[in-house]
CSV table of C-alpha atoms in Angstrom, one decimal:
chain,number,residue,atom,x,y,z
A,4,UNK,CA,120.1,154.4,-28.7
A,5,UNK,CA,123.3,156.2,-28.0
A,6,UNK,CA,121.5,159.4,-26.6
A,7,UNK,CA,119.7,156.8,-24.2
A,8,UNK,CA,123.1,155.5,-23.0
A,9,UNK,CA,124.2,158.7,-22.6
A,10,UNK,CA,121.2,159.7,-20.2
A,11,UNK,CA,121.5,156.7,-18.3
A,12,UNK,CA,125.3,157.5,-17.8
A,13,UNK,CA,124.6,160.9,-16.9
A,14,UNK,CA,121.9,159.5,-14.5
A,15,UNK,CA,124.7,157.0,-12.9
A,16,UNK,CA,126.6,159.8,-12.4
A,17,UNK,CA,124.2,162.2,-10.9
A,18,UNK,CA,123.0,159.1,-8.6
A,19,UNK,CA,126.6,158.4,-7.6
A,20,UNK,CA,127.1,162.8,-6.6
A,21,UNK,CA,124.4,162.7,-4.5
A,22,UNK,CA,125.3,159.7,-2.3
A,23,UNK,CA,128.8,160.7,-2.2
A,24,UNK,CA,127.3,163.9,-1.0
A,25,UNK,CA,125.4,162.4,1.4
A,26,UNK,CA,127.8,160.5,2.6
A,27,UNK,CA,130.1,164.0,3.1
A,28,UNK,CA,126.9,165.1,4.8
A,29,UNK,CA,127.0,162.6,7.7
A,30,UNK,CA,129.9,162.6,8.3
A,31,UNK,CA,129.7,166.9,8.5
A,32,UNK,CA,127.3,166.5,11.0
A,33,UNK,CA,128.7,163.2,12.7
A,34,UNK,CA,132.0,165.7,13.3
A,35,UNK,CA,130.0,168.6,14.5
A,36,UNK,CA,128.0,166.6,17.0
A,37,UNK,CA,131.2,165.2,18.5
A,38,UNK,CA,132.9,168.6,18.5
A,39,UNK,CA,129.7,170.4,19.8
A,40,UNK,CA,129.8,167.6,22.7
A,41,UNK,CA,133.8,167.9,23.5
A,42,UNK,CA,133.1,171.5,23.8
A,43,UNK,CA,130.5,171.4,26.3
A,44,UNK,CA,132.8,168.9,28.5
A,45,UNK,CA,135.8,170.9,27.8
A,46,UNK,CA,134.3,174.1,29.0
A,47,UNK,CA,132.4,172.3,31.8
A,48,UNK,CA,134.9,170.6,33.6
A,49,UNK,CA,137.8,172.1,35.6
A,50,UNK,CA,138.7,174.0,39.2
A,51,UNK,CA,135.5,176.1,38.4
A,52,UNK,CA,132.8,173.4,37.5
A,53,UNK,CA,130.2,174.1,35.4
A,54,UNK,CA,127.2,172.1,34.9
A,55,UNK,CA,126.4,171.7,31.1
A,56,UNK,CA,122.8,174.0,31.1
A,57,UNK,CA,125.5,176.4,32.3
A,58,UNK,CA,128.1,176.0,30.0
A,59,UNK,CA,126.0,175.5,27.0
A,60,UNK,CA,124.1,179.2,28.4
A,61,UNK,CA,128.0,180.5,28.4
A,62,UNK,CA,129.2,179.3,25.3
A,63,UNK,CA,126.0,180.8,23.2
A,64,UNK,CA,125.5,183.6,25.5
A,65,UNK,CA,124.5,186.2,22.6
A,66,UNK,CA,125.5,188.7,25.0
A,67,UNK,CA,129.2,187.9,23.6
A,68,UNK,CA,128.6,186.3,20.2
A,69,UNK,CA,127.1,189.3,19.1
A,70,UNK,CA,129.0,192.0,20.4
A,71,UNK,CA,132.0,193.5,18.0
A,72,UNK,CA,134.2,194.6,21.2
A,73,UNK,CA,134.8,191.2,22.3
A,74,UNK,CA,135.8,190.0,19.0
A,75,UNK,CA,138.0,192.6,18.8
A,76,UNK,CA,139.8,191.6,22.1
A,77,UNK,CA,140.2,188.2,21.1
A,78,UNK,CA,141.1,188.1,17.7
A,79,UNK,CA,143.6,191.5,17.7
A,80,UNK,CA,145.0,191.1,20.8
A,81,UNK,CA,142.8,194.3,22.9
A,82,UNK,CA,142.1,194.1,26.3
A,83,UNK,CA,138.7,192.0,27.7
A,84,UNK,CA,135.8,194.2,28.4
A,85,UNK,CA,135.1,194.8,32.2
A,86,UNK,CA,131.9,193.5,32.4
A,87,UNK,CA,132.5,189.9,32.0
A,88,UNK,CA,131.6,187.9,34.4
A,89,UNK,CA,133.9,185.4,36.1
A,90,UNK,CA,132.3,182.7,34.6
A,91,UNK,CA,132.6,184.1,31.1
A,92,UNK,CA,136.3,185.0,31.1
A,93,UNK,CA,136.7,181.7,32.8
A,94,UNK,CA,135.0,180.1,29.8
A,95,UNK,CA,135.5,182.0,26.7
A,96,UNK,CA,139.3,183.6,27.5
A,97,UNK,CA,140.3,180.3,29.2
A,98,UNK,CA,138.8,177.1,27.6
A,99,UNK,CA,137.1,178.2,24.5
A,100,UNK,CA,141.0,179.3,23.0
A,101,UNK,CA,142.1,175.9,24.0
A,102,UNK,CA,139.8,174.4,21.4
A,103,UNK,CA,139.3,176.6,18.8
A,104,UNK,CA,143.2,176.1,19.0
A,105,UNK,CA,142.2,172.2,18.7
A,106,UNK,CA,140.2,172.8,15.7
A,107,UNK,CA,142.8,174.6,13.4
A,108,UNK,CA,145.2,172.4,14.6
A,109,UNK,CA,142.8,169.1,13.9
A,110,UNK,CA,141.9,170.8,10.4
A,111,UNK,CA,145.7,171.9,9.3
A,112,UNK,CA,146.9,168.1,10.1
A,113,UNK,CA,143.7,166.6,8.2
A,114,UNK,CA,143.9,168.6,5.5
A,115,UNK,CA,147.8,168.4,4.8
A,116,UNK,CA,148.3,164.6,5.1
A,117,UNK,CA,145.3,164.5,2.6
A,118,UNK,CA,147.8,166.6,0.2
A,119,UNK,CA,150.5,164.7,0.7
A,120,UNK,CA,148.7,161.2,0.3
A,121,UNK,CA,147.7,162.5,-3.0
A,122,UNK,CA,150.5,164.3,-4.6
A,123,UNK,CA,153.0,161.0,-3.8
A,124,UNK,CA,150.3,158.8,-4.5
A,125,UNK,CA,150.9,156.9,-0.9
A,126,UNK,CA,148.3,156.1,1.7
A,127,UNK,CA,151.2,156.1,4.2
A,128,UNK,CA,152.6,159.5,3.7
A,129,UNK,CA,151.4,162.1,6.3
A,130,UNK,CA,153.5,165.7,7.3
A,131,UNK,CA,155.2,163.4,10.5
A,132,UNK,CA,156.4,160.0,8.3
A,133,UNK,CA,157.4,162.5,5.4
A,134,UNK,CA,160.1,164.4,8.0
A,135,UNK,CA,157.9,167.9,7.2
A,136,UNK,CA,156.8,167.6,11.0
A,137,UNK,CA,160.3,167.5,12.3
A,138,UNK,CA,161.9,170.0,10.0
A,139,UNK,CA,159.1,172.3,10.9
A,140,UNK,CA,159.9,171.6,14.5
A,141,UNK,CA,163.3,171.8,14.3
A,142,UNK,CA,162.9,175.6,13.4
A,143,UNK,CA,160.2,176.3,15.7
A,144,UNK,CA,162.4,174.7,18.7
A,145,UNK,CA,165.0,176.9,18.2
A,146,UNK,CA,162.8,179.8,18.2
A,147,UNK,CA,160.9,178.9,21.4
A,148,UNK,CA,164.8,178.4,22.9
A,149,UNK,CA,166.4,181.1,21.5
A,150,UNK,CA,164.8,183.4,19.6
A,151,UNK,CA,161.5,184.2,21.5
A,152,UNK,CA,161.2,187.4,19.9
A,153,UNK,CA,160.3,186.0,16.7
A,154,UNK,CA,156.9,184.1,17.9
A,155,UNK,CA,154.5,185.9,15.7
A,156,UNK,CA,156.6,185.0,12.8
A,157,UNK,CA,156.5,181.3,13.8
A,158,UNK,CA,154.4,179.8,11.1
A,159,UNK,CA,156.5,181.5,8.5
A,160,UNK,CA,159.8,180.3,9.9
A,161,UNK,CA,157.9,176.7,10.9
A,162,UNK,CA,156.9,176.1,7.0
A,163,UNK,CA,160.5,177.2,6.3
A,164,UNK,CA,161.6,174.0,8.2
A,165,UNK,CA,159.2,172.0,6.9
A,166,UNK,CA,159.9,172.7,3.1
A,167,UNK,CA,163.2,172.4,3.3
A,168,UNK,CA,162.9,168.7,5.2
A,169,UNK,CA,160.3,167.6,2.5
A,170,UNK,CA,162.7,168.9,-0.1
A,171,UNK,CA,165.4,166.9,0.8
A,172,UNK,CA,163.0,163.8,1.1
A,173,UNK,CA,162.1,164.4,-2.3
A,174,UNK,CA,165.8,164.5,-3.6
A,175,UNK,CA,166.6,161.3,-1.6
A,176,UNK,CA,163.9,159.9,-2.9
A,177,UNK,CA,164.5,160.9,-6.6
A,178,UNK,CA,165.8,158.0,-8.7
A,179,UNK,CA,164.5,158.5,-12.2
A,180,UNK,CA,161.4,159.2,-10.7
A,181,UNK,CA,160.0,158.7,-6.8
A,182,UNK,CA,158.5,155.5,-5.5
A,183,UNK,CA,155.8,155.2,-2.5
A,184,UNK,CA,157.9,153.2,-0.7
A,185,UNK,CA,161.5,155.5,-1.4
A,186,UNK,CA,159.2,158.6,-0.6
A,187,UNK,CA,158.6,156.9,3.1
A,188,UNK,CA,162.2,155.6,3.7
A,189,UNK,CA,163.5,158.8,2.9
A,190,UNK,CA,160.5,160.5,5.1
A,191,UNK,CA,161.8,158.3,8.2
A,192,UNK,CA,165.6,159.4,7.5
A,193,UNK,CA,165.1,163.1,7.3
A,194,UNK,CA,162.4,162.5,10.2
A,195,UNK,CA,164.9,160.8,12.1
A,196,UNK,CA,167.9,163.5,11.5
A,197,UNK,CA,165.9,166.3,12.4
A,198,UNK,CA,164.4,164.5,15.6
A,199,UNK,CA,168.0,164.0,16.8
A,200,UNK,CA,169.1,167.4,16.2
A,201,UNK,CA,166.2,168.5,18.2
A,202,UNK,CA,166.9,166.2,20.7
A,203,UNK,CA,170.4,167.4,20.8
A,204,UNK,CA,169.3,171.0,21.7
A,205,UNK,CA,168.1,170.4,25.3
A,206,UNK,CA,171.7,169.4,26.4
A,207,UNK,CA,172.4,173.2,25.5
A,208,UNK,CA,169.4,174.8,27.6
A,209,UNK,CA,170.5,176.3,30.9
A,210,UNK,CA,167.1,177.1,32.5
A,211,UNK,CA,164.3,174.3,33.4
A,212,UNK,CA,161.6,176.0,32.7
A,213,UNK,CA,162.5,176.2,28.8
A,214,UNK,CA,163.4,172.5,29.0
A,215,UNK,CA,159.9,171.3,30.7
A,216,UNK,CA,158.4,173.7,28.2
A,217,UNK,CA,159.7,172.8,24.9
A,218,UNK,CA,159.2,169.0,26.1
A,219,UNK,CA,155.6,169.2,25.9
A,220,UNK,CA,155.9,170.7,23.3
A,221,UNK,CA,157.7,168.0,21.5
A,222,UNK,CA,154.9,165.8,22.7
A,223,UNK,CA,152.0,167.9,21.7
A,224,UNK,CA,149.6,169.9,23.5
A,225,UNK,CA,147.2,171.9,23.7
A,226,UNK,CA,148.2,172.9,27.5
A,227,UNK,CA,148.3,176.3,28.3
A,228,UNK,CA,147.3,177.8,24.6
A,229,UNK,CA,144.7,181.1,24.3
A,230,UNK,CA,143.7,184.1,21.9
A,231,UNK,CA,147.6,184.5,21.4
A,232,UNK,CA,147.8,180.7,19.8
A,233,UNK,CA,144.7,181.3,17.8
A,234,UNK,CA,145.7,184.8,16.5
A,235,UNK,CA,148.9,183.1,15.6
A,236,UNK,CA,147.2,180.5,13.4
A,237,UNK,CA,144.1,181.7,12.2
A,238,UNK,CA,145.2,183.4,9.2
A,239,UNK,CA,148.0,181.1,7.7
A,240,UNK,CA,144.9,178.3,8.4
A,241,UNK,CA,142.5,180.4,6.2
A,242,UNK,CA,145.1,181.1,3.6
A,243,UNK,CA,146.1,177.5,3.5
A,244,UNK,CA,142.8,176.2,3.2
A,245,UNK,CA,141.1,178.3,0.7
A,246,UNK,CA,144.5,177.4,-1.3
A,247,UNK,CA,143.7,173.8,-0.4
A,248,UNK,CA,140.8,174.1,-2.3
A,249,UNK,CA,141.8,176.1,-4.9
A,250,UNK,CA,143.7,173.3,-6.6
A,251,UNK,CA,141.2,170.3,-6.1
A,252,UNK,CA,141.2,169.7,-9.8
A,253,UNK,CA,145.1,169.5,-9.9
A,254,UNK,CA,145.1,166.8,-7.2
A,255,UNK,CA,142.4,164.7,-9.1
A,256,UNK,CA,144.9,165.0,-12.0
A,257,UNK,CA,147.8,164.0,-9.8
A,258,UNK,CA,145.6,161.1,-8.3
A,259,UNK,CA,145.9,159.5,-12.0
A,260,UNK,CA,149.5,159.1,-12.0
A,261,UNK,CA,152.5,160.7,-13.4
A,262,UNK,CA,151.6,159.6,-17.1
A,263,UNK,CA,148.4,160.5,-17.4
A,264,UNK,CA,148.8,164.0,-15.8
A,265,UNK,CA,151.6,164.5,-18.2
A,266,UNK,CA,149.5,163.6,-21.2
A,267,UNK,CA,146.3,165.9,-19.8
A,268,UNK,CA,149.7,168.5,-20.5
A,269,UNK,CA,150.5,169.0,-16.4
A,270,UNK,CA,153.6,170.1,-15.6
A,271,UNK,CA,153.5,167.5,-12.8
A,272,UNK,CA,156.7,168.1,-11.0
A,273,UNK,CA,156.2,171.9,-10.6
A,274,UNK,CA,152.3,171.1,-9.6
A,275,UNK,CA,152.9,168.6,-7.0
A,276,UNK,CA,155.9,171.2,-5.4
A,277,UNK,CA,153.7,174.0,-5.9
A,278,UNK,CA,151.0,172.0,-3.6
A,279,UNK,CA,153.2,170.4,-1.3
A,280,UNK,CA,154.5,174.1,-0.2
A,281,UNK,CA,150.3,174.7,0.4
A,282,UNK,CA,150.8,171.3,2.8
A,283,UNK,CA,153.6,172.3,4.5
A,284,UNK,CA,152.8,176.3,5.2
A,285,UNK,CA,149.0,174.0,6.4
A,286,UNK,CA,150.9,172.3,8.7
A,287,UNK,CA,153.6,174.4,9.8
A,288,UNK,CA,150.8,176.6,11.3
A,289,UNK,CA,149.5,173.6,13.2
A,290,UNK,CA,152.8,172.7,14.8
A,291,UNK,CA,153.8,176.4,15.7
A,292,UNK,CA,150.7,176.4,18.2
A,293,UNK,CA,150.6,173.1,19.3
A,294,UNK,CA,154.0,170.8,19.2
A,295,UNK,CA,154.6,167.7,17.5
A,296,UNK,CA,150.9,165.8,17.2
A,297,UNK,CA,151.7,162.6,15.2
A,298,UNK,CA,149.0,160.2,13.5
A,299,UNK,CA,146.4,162.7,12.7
A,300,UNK,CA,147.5,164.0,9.1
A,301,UNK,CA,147.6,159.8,8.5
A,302,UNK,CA,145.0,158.7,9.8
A,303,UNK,CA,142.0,160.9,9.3
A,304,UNK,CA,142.4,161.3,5.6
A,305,UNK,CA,141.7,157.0,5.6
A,306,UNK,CA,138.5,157.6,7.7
A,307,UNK,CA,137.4,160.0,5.0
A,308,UNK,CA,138.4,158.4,1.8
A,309,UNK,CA,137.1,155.1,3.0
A,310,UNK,CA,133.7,156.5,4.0
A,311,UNK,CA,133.2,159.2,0.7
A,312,UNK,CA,135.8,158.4,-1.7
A,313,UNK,CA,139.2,159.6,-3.1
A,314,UNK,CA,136.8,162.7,-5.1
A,315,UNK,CA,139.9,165.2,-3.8
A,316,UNK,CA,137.2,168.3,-3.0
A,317,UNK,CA,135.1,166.2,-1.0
A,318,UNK,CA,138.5,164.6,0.7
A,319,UNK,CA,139.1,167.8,1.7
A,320,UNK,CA,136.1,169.0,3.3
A,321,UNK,CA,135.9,165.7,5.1
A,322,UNK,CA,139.1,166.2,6.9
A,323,UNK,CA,138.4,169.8,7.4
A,324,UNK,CA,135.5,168.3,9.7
A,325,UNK,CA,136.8,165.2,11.2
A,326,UNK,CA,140.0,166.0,11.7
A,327,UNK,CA,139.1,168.9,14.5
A,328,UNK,CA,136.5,166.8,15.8
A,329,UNK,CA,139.3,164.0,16.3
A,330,UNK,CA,141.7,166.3,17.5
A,331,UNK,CA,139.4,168.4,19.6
A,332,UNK,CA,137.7,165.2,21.3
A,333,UNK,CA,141.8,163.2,22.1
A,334,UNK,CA,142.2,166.6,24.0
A,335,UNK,CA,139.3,166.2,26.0
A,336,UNK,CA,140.5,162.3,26.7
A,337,UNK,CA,144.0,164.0,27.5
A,338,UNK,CA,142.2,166.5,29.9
A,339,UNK,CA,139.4,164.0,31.6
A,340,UNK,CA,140.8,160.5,31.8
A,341,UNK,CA,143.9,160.8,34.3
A,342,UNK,CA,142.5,164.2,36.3
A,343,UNK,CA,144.1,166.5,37.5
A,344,UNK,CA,147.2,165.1,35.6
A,345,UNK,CA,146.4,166.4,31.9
A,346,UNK,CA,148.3,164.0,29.4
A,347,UNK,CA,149.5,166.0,26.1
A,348,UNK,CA,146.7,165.0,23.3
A,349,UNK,CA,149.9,163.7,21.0
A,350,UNK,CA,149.9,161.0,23.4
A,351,UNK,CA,146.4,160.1,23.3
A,352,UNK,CA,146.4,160.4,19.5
A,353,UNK,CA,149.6,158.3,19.4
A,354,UNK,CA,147.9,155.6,21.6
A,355,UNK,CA,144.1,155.6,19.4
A,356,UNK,CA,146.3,156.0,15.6
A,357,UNK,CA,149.0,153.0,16.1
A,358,UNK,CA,146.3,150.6,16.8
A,359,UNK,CA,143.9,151.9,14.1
A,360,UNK,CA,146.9,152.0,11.2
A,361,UNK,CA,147.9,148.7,12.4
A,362,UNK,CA,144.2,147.4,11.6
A,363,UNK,CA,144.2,149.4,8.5
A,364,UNK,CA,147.9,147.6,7.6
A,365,UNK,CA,146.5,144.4,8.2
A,366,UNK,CA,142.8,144.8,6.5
A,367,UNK,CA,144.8,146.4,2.9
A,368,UNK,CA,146.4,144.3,0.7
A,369,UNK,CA,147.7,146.9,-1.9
A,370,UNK,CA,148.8,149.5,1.3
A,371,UNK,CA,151.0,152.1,0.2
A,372,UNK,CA,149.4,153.3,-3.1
A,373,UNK,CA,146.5,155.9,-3.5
């Protein structure tokens, strides 16, 4: 009888993998069909119109894809080869960078307020409500103002920002222990520090260019970015994601609570900071390509966990679709809707996250606890 149980437990459990995995499936593909169809209007509209046999022909053109030169030009910086034709350097050194930019930027934000939401055990934690956004963007301010010299280096200095801000959350926070809802007030204090000193910056820049510059920045955009944005992100995105996943089992732990991990013999204090520095380098590469892009690192990992689960390996492959597909497809919305004005997508994502969290505040009884 009790190896019968046992089979039919096992059974349960297989049943319930596979349509958690099915679920993760859909919405894989779900995020690849909206990304594949932001692309194609991305790339097709513009001063040089394309039609979208054309830019679907342009985008795939194996001609490209297949050849190691260009790859070479794009991803270390050599020069394009002459024998592109204008439509081709139009679309793949123009508007292609602009949303492969999207993507690591949509995936770094996803991915990172799916870390934080686990390690503090709060559905309302996210990089911008923990401060880590504006810490990071206090640093990378600076540099854009002052020290321009240093851009390559502006992930590193960017998650230098953010860990200290999320450090001192953490202390404010720390009273015996942290709370969800200390975690957040401290979050919006650091947050709210940080934002001023930025703020406080622009009445010491001289030349107007630098101040309409790092204003869009400060509203987040994707305006203007290339190869140069992608080569800067790309590797801190591939070393904070295959971390990200490296320590899925630790964030189930965490996802317990404090007692439980302690008794599984976690050190759960040097875990969770040990993770958290994987968030913050995660999203420290997002922001020093693309500004300050709030709601996405919130609101994505709810779409996930209420479609698949809190599972944290299948949390995280969620987000690493959906959130570029979100991010990806704003950006088009921030391109298209007010043409040839081009809103910054953290005001797009601002104006489609409020309303949704608001729904989500008013849907969840027990809000603020994973």
């Amino acid at each position: 009888m009790a190896k019968f149980f046992d089979r039919l437990a096992e059974r349960r459990a297989a049943g319930s993998d596979w349509y958690a995995n099915s679920k993760l499936a859909g919405v894989a593909l779900g995020s690849l069909a909206v990304l594949l169809g932001a692309t194609l209007l991305q790339v097709s509209f513009g001063a040089y119109p394309l039609t979208l046999p054309e830019a679907w022909n342009t985008v795939f053109d194996p001609e490209i894809l297949l050849t190691p030169e260009t790859w070479r030009a794009f991803l270390l910086g050599g020069g394009i080869p002459n024998w592109f034709t204008r439509q081709q350097l139009i679309v793949w050194n123009i508007r292609l960078p602009r949303i492969l930019v999207g993507v690591l930027v949509g995936a770094n934000l996803a991915v990172s307020g799916a870390i934080f939401q686990i390690i503090t055990r709060n559905e309302l934690a996210s990089p911008y409500i923990l401060g880590v956004s504006d810490g990071a963007g206090l640093v990378v301010l600076v540099v854009l103002t002052t020290f321009s010299g240093l851009l390559p280096l502006m992930p590193v200095l960017a998650a230098f920002g953010g860990g200290i801000a999320f450090l001192l959350v953490y202390v404010i926070a720390w009273k015996n222990g942290t709370s969800p809802v200390r975690l957040v007030l401290a979050g919006v204090i650091v947050g709210t520090v940080f934002g001023s000193v930025q703020r406080a910056l622009f009445f010491f820049i001289d030349d107007l260019s630098t101040v309409m510059s790092a204003q869009a920045w400060l509203s987040g955009s994707l305006l203007g970015t290339d190869w140069a944005q992608v080569r800067i992100a790309l590797p801190f995105t591939l070393l904070a994601m295959a971390l990200a996943f490296l320590v899925t089992r630790e964030l189930d732990v965490l996802v317990l609570g404090e007692e439980t991990a302690k008794s599984l013999g976690m050190p759960v204090e040097k875990v969770r900071f040990a993770v958290a520095g994987i968030a913050v380098l995660s999203t420290a590469a997002a922001i020093a390509v693309a500004g300050l892009i709030g709601f996405v690192g919130l609101i994505v990992p709810h779409m996930v966990r209420n479609i698949i689960g809190s599972d944290s390996e299948r949390l995280l492959l969620g987000c690493l679709f959906l959130g570029p597909a979100l991010l990806v497809g704003a950006d088009v919305g921030a391109r298209l809707a007010l043409s040839p004005i081009q809103l910054p997508v953290g005001i797009i994502t601002g104006l489609v996250g409020g309303p949704y969290f608001l729904y989500l505040m008013r849907k969840t009884e027990d809000m603020g606890e994973v």
